[in-house]
Coordinates of C-alpha atoms and ligand atoms in Angstrom, one line a residue:
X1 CA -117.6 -110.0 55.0
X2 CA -116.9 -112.4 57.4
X3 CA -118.0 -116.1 57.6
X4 CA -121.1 -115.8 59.9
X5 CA -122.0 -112.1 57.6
X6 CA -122.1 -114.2 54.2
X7 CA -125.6 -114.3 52.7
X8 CA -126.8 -117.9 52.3
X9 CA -127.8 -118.3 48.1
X10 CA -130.0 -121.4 47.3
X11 CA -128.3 -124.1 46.7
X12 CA -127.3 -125.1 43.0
X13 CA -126.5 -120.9 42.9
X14 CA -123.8 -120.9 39.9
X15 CA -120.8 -119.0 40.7
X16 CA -118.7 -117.8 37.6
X17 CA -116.8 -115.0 35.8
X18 CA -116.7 -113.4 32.5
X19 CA -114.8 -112.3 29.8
X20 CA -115.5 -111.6 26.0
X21 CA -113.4 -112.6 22.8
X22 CA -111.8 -109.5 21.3
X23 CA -111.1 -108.5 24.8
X24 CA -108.8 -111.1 25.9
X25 CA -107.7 -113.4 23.2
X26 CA -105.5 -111.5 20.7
X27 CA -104.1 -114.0 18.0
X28 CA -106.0 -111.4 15.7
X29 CA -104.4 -113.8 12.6
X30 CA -104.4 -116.9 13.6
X31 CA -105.5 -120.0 12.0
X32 CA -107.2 -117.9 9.2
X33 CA -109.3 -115.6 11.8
X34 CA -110.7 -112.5 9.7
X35 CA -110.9 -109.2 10.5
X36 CA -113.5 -107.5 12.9
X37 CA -114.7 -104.0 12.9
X38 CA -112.9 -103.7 16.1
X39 CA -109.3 -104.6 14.4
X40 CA -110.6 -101.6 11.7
X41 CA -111.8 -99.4 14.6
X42 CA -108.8 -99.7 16.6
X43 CA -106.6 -98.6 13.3
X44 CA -108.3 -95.8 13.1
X45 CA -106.4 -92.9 14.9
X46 CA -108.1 -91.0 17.7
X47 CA -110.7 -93.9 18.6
X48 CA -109.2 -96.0 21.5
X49 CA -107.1 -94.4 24.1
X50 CA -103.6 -95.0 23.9
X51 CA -103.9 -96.1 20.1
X52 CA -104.2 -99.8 22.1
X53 CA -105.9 -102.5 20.2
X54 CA -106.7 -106.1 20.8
X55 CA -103.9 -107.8 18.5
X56 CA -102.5 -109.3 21.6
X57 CA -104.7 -108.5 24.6
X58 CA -104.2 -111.5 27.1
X59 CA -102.9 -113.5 24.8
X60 CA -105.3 -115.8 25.8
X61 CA -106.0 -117.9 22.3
X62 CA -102.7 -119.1 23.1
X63 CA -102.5 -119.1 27.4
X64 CA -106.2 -120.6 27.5
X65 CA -104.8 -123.5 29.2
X66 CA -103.6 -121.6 31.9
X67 CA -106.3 -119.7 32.3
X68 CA -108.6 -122.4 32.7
X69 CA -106.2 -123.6 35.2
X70 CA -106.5 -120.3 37.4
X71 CA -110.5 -120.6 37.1
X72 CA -109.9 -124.1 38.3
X73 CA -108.4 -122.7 41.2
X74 CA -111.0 -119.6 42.3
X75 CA -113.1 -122.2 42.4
X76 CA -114.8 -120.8 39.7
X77 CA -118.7 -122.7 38.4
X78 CA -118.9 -121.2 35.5
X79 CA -117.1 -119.5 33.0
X80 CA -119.2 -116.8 30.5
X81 CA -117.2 -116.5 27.7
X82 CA -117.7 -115.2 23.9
X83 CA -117.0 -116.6 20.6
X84 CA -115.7 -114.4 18.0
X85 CA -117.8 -114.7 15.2
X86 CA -114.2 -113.6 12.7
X87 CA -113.1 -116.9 13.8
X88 CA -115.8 -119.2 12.8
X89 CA -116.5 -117.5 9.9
X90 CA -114.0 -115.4 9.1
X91 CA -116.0 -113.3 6.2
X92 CA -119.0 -113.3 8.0
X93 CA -121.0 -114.8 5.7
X94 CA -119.9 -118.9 3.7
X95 CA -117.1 -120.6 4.6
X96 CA -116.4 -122.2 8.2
X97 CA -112.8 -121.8 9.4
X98 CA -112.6 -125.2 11.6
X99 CA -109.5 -124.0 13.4
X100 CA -111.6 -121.0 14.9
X101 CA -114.5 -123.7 16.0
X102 CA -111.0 -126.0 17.4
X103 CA -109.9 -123.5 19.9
X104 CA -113.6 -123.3 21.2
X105 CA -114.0 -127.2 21.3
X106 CA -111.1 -127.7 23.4
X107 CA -112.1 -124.5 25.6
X108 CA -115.4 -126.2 26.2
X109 CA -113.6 -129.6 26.8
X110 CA -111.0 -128.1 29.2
X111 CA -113.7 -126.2 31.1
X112 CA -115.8 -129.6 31.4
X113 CA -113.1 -131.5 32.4
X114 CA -112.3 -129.3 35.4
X115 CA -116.3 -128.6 36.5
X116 CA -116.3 -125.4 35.3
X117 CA -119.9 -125.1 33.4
X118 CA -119.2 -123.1 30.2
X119 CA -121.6 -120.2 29.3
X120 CA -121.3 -119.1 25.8
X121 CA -122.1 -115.8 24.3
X122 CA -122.8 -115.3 20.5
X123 CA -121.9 -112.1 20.0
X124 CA -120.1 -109.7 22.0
X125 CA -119.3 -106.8 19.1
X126 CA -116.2 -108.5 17.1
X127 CA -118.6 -108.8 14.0
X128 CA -116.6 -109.4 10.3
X129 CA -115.5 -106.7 8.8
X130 CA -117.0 -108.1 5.6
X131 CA -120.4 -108.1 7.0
X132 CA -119.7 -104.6 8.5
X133 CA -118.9 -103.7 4.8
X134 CA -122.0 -105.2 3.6
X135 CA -123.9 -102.6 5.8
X136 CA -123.8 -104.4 9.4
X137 CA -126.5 -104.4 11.8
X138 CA -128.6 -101.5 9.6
X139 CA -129.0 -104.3 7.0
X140 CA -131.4 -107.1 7.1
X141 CA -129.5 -109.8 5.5
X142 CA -127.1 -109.6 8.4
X143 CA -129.7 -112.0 10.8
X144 CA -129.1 -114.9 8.2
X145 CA -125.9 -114.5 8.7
X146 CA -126.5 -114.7 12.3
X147 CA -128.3 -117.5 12.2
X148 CA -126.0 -119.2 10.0
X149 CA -123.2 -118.7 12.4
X150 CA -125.4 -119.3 15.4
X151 CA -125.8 -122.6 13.3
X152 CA -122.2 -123.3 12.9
X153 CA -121.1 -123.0 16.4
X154 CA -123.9 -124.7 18.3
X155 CA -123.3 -127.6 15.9
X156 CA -120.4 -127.8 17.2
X157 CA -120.2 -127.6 20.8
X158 CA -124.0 -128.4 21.2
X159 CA -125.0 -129.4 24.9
X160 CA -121.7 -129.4 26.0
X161 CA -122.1 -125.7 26.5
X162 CA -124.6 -124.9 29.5
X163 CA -126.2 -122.0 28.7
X164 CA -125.7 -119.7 24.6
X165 CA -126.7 -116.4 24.8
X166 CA -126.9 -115.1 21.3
X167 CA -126.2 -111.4 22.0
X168 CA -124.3 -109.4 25.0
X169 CA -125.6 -105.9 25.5
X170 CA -127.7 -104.5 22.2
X171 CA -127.8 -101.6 23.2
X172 CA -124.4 -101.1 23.1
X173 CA -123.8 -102.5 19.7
X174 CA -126.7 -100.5 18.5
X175 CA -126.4 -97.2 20.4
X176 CA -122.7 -96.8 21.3
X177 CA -121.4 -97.9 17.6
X178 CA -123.6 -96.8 15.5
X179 CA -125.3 -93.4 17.0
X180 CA -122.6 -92.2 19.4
X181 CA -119.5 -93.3 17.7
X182 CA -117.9 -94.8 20.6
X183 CA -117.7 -98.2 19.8
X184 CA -116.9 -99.8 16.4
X185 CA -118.1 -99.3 13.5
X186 CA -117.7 -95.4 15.3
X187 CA -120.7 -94.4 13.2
X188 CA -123.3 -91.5 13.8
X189 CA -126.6 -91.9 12.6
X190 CA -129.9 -92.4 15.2
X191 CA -132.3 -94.0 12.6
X192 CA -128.8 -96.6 11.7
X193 CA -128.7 -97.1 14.9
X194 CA -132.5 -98.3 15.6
X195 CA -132.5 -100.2 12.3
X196 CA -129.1 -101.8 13.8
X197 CA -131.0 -102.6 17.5
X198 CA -134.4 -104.1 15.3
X199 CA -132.1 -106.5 13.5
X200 CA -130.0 -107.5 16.2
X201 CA -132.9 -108.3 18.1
X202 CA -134.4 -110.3 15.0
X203 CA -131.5 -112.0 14.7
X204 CA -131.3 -113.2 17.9
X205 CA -135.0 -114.5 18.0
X206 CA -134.6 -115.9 14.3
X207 CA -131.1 -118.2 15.8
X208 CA -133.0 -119.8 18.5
X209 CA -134.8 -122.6 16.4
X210 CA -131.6 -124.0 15.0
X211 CA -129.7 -123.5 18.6
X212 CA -132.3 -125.5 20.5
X213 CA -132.2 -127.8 17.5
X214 CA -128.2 -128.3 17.5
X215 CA -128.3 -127.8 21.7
X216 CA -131.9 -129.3 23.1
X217 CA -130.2 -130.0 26.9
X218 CA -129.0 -126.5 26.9
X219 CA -130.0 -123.0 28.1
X220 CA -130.9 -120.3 25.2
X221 CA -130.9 -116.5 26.4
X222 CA -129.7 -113.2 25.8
X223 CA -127.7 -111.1 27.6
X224 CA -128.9 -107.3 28.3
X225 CA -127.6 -104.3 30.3
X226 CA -129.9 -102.4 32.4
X227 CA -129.9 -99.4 34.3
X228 CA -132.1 -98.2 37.1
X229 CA -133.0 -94.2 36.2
X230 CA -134.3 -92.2 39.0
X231 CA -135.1 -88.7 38.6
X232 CA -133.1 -85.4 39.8
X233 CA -135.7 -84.1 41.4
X234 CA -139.2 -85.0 42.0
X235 CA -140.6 -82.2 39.6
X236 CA -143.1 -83.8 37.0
X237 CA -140.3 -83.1 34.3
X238 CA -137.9 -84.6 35.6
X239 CA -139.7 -87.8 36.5
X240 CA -140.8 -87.9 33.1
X241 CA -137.3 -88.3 32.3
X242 CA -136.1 -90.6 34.1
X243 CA -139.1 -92.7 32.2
X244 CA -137.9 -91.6 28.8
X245 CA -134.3 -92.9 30.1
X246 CA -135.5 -95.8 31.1
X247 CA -137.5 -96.3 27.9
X248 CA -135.1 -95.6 25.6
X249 CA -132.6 -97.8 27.7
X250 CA -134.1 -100.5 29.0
X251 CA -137.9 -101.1 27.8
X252 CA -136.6 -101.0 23.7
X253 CA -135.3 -104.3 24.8
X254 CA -137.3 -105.6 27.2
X255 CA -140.6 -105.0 25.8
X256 CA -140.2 -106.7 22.1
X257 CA -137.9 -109.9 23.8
X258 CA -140.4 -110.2 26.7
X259 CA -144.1 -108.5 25.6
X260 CA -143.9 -109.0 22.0
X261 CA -144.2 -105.1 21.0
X262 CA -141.8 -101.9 20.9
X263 CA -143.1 -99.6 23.8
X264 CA -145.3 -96.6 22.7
X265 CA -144.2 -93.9 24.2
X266 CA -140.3 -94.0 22.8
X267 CA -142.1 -95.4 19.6
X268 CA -143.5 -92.1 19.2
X269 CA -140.7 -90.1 20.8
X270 CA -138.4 -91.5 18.2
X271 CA -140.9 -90.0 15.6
X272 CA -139.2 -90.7 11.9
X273 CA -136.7 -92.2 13.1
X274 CA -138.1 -96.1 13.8
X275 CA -136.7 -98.9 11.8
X276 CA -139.1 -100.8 9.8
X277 CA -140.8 -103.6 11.2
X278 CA -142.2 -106.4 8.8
X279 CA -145.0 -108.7 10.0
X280 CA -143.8 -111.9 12.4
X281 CA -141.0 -109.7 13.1
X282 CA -141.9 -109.0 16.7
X283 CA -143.1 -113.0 17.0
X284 CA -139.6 -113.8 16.0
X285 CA -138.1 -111.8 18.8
X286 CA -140.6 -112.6 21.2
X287 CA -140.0 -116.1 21.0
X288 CA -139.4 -117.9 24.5
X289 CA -135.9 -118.2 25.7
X290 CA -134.7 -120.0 28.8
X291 CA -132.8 -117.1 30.7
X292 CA -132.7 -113.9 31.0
X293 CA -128.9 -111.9 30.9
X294 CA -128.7 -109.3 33.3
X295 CA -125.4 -107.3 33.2
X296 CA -125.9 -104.2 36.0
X297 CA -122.7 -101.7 36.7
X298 CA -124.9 -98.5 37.7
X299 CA -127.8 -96.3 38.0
X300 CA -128.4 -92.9 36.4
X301 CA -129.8 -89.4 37.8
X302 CA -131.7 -88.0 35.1
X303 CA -132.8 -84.3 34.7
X304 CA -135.1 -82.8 32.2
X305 CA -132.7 -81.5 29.1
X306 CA -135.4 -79.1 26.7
X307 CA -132.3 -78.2 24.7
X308 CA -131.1 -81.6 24.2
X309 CA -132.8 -83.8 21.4
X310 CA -135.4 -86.2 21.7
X311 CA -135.2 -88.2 25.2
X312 CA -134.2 -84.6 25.9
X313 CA -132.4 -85.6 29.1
X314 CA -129.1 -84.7 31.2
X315 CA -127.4 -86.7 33.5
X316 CA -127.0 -85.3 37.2
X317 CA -123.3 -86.1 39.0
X318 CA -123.4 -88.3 41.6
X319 CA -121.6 -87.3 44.9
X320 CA -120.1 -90.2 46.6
X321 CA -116.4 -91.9 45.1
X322 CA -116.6 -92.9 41.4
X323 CA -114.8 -96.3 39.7
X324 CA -112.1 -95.3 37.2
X325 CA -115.1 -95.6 34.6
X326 CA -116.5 -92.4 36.2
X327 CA -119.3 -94.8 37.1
X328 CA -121.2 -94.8 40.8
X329 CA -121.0 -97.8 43.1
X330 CA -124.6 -98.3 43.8
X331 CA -125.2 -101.8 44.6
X332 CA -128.8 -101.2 45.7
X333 CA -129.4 -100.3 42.4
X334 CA -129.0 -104.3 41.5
X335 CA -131.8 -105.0 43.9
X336 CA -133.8 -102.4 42.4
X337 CA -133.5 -103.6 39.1
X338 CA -133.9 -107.7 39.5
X339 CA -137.2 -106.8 41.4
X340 CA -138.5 -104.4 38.7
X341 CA -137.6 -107.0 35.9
X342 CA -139.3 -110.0 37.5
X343 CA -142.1 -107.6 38.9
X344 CA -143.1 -106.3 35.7
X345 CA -141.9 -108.7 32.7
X346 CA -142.2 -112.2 34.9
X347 CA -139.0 -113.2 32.9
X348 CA -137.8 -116.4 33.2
X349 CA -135.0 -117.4 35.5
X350 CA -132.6 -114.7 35.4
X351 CA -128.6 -114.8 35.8
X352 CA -126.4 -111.5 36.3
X353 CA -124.1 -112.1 33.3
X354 CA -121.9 -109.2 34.2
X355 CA -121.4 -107.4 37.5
X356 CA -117.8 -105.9 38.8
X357 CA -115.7 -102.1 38.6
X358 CA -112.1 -100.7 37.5
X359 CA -110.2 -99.5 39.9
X360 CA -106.8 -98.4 39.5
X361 CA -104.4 -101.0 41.0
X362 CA -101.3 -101.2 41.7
X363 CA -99.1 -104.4 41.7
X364 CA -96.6 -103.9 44.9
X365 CA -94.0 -107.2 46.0
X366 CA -96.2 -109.5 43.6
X367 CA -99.4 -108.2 45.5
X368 CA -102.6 -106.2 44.4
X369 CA -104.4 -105.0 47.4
X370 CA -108.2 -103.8 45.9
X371 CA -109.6 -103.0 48.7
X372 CA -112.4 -101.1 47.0
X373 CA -113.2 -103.8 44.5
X374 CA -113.8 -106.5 47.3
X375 CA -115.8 -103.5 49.1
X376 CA -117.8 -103.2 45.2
X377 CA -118.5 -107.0 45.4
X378 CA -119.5 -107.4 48.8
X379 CA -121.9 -104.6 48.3
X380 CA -123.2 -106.2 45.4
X381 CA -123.6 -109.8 46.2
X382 CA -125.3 -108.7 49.3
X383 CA -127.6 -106.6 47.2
X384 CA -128.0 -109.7 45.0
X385 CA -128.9 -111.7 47.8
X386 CA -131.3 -109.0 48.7
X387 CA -133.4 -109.1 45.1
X388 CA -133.7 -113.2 45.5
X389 CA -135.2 -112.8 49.4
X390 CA -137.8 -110.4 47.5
X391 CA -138.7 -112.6 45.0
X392 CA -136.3 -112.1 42.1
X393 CA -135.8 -115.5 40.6
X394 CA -131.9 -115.4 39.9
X395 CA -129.7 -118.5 39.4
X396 CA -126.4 -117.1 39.2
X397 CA -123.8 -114.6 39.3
X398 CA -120.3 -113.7 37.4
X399 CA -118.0 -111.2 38.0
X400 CA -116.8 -109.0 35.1
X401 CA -114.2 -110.1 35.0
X402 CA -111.9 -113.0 35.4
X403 CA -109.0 -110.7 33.9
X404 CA -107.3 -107.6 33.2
X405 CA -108.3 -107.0 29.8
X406 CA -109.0 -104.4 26.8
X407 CA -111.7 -102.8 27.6
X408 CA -113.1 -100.9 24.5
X409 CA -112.2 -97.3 23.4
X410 CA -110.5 -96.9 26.8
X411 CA -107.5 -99.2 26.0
X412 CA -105.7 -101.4 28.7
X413 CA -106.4 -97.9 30.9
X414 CA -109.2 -99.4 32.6
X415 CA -108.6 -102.5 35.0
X416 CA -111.7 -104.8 35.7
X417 CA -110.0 -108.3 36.5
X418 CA -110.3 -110.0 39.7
X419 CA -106.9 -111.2 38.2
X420 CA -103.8 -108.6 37.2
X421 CA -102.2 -108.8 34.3
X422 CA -98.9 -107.9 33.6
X423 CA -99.4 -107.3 30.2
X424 CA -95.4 -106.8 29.0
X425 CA -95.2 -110.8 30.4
X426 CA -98.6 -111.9 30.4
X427 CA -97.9 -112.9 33.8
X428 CA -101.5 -113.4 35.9
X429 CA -101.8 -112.0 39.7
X430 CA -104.7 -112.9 41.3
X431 CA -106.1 -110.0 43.2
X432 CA -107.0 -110.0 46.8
X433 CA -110.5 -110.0 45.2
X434 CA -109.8 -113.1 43.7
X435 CA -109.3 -114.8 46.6
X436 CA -112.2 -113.0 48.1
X437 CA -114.4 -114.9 45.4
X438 CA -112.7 -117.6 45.6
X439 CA -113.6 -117.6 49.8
X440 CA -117.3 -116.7 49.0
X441 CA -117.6 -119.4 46.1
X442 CA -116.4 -122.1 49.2
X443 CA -118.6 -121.1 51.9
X444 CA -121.1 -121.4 49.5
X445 CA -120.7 -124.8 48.6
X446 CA -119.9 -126.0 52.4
X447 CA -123.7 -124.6 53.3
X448 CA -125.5 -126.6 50.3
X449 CA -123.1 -129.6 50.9
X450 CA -124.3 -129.1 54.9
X451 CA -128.1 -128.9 53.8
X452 CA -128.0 -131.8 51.5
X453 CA -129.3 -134.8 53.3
Ligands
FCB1 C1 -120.0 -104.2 29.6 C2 -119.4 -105.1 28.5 C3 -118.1 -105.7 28.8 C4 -117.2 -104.7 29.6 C5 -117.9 -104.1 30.7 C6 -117.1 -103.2 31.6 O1 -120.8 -103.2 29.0 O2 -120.3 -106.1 28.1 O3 -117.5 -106.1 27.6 O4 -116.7 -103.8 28.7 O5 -119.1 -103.4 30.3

């Protein structure tokens, strides 16, 4: 993209990048942190490739100062990150450990000092291993834990954080760890796994009272991942499943934030299967918030599965070059999306929370040349652009993610940084996407500062 190709975004457009807690920080027993089910997941043999686990990651709980530095230089708005809720309170539920809220107080501080507006995510799957004990998501009393430790950290950091989200992804936590046994807790049960997404969703609409309450100047949200579904064909059945995919995907967390109800037709697909929902319940998680989270990584090509069980559906291979993930580069599918959102929820302002690919690099005479990855995030933020020209009301954008990190059950394996790291010295390389962003972020702010009058 050169200078005269760069899309113009509206003034003010935040410009940031992302990470999440157990992903980068390590310091798993520091300063009286507690376990999380991650820690117990990645004991367990056989879950996470490579038998890697977050006990050091980027070292980050102790290199934050540098790292805040290296945002400093990208350029960098914003910074998304996640607060690990082991930290704050390390059993999930009573006492406050004040040396977990420390390292997040001087974070925020840091941040503020250099311009960088922090962006603070609740939760982002590190939960206690006590709660996790207790039952986790399946069991109600977890959302006054929540809110107790939604309590605890907005206290603390109040309006100095831009914008909380309580929740990153739900569908993940819900589906991925406790139906398909790929995340932590690793277990296997659909109906778990619905009661788990009802009380995560509850929990998030029950902490907003006391976060606007502790935070009034800032931003409340949630943070959800959303994937367009077309069909494989245009048979009836296969349209249909596309609908199912996007139903049991997307609408079971759109429709009860933004409409106030569970949509019908995966209410009934699900059959015996639906969690109990008490009365106020669906108020509670309806309740307004200020943003909406959009993380988008990829479309789906769904096929109609009559073998498979209830959405009965099959994914259809892509054709063209897949990420490391296996995932397609599709950046119209972030237009797509954005349009569809604000066309058929009118949510308010919205801000893709995490957008960016893996791609194996290779560090050669201190450089990493990802090509493909500045290619990925071209495509995208010209997609981006696209969506906000058509109407999609969008205020800002940030790359997943600022570094290398651990990225789930696949380990260290999978490399999504705009920033190498070298993770025998903890050493930092900024890609050649990093100074890509960093270019973009520039040109951005020399057009508003040429508008402004
Ligand atoms: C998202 C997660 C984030 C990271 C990216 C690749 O689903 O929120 O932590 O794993 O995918």
């Amino acid at each position: 993209m050169t200078d005269s190709d760069t899309p113009r975004f509206p003034p003010g457009f935040i410009w940031g990048a992302a990470t999440s807690s157990y992903q980068i920080e390590g310091a798993v027993d520091a300063h009286g942190r507690g376990p999380s089910i991650w820690d117990t997941f990645c004991a367990t043999p056989g879950k996470v490739s490579g038998g890697a686990t977050g006990a050091v990651a980027c070292d980050h709980y102790h290199l934050w100062e540098r790292d805040v530095d290296l945002m400093a230089r990208l350029g960098l708005g914003a910074y998304r990150f996640s607060v690990a809720w082991p930290r704050v309170i390390p059993n999930g539920t009573g006492a406050i450990e004040p040396r977990g809220l420390d390292f997040y107080d001087r974070l925020v501080d840091a941040l503020l000092e250099r311009g960088i507006a922090p962006y603070a995510t609740l939760y982002h799957w590190d939960l206690p291993q006590a709660l996790q004990d207790a039952g986790g998501w399946p069991e109600r009393g977890i959302v006054d834990a929540f809110v107790s430790y939604a309590d605890a950290v907005t206290a603390r950091l109040g309006d100095r954080v831009a914008g909380y989200a309580t929740l990153n992804e739900p569908w993940c936590a819900a589906y991925l760890g406790y139906a398909a046994g790929e995340h932590a807790p690793g277990l296997r049960d659909h109906a778990l796994s619905l009661r788990a997404a009802h009380h995560l969703l509850l929990a998030h609409g029950s902490a907003l009272e006391v976060m606007r309450a502790n935070a009034p100047r800032a931003q409340h949200g949630i943070v959800l991942n959303l994937i367009p579904a077309h069909p494989a064909s245009s048979a009836p059945d296969d349209v249909a499943a596309a609908q199912r995919f996007d139903g049991f995907f997307n609408r079971w967390y759109l429709d009860p934030l933004l409409r106030g109800h569970y949509p019908e037709d995966v209410w009934e697909g699900y059959g015996d299967l639906v969690p109990e929902v008490r009365d106020g319940d669906l108020e509670r998680i309806s309740a307004p918030i200020d943003f909406l989270g959009v993380n988008y990584y990829n479309r789906t090509i769904m096929a109609h599965d009559p073998d498979a069980p209830w959405p009965s559906l099959r994914q259809v291979p892509f054709t063209t070059p897949p990420t490391d993930m296996g995932w397609e580069v599709y950046p119209e599918g972030l237009t797509e999306i954005l349009l569809r959102v604000q066309r058929d929820y009118a949510p308010p302002p919205m801000l893709v929370t995490e957008n960016g690919a893996a791609y194996p690099d290779t560090l050669r005479d201190g450089v990493v040349d990802d090509a493909a990855r500045v290619a990925f995030f071209e495509g995208h933020v010209a997609a981006l652009h696209d969506a906000i020209r058509q109407g999609a009301d969008v205020r800002g954008y940030f790359a997943w993610s600022l570094l290398d990190n651990f990225e789930w059950q696949h380990g260290f394996d999978m490399r999504f940084g705009l920033v190498y790291v070298d993770y025998d010295t903890q050493a930092r390389i900024p890609k050649r996407s990093a100074a890509w962003y960093a270019g973009l972020i520039e040109r951005q702010r020399d057009a508003a500062a040429a508008v402004m009058p």
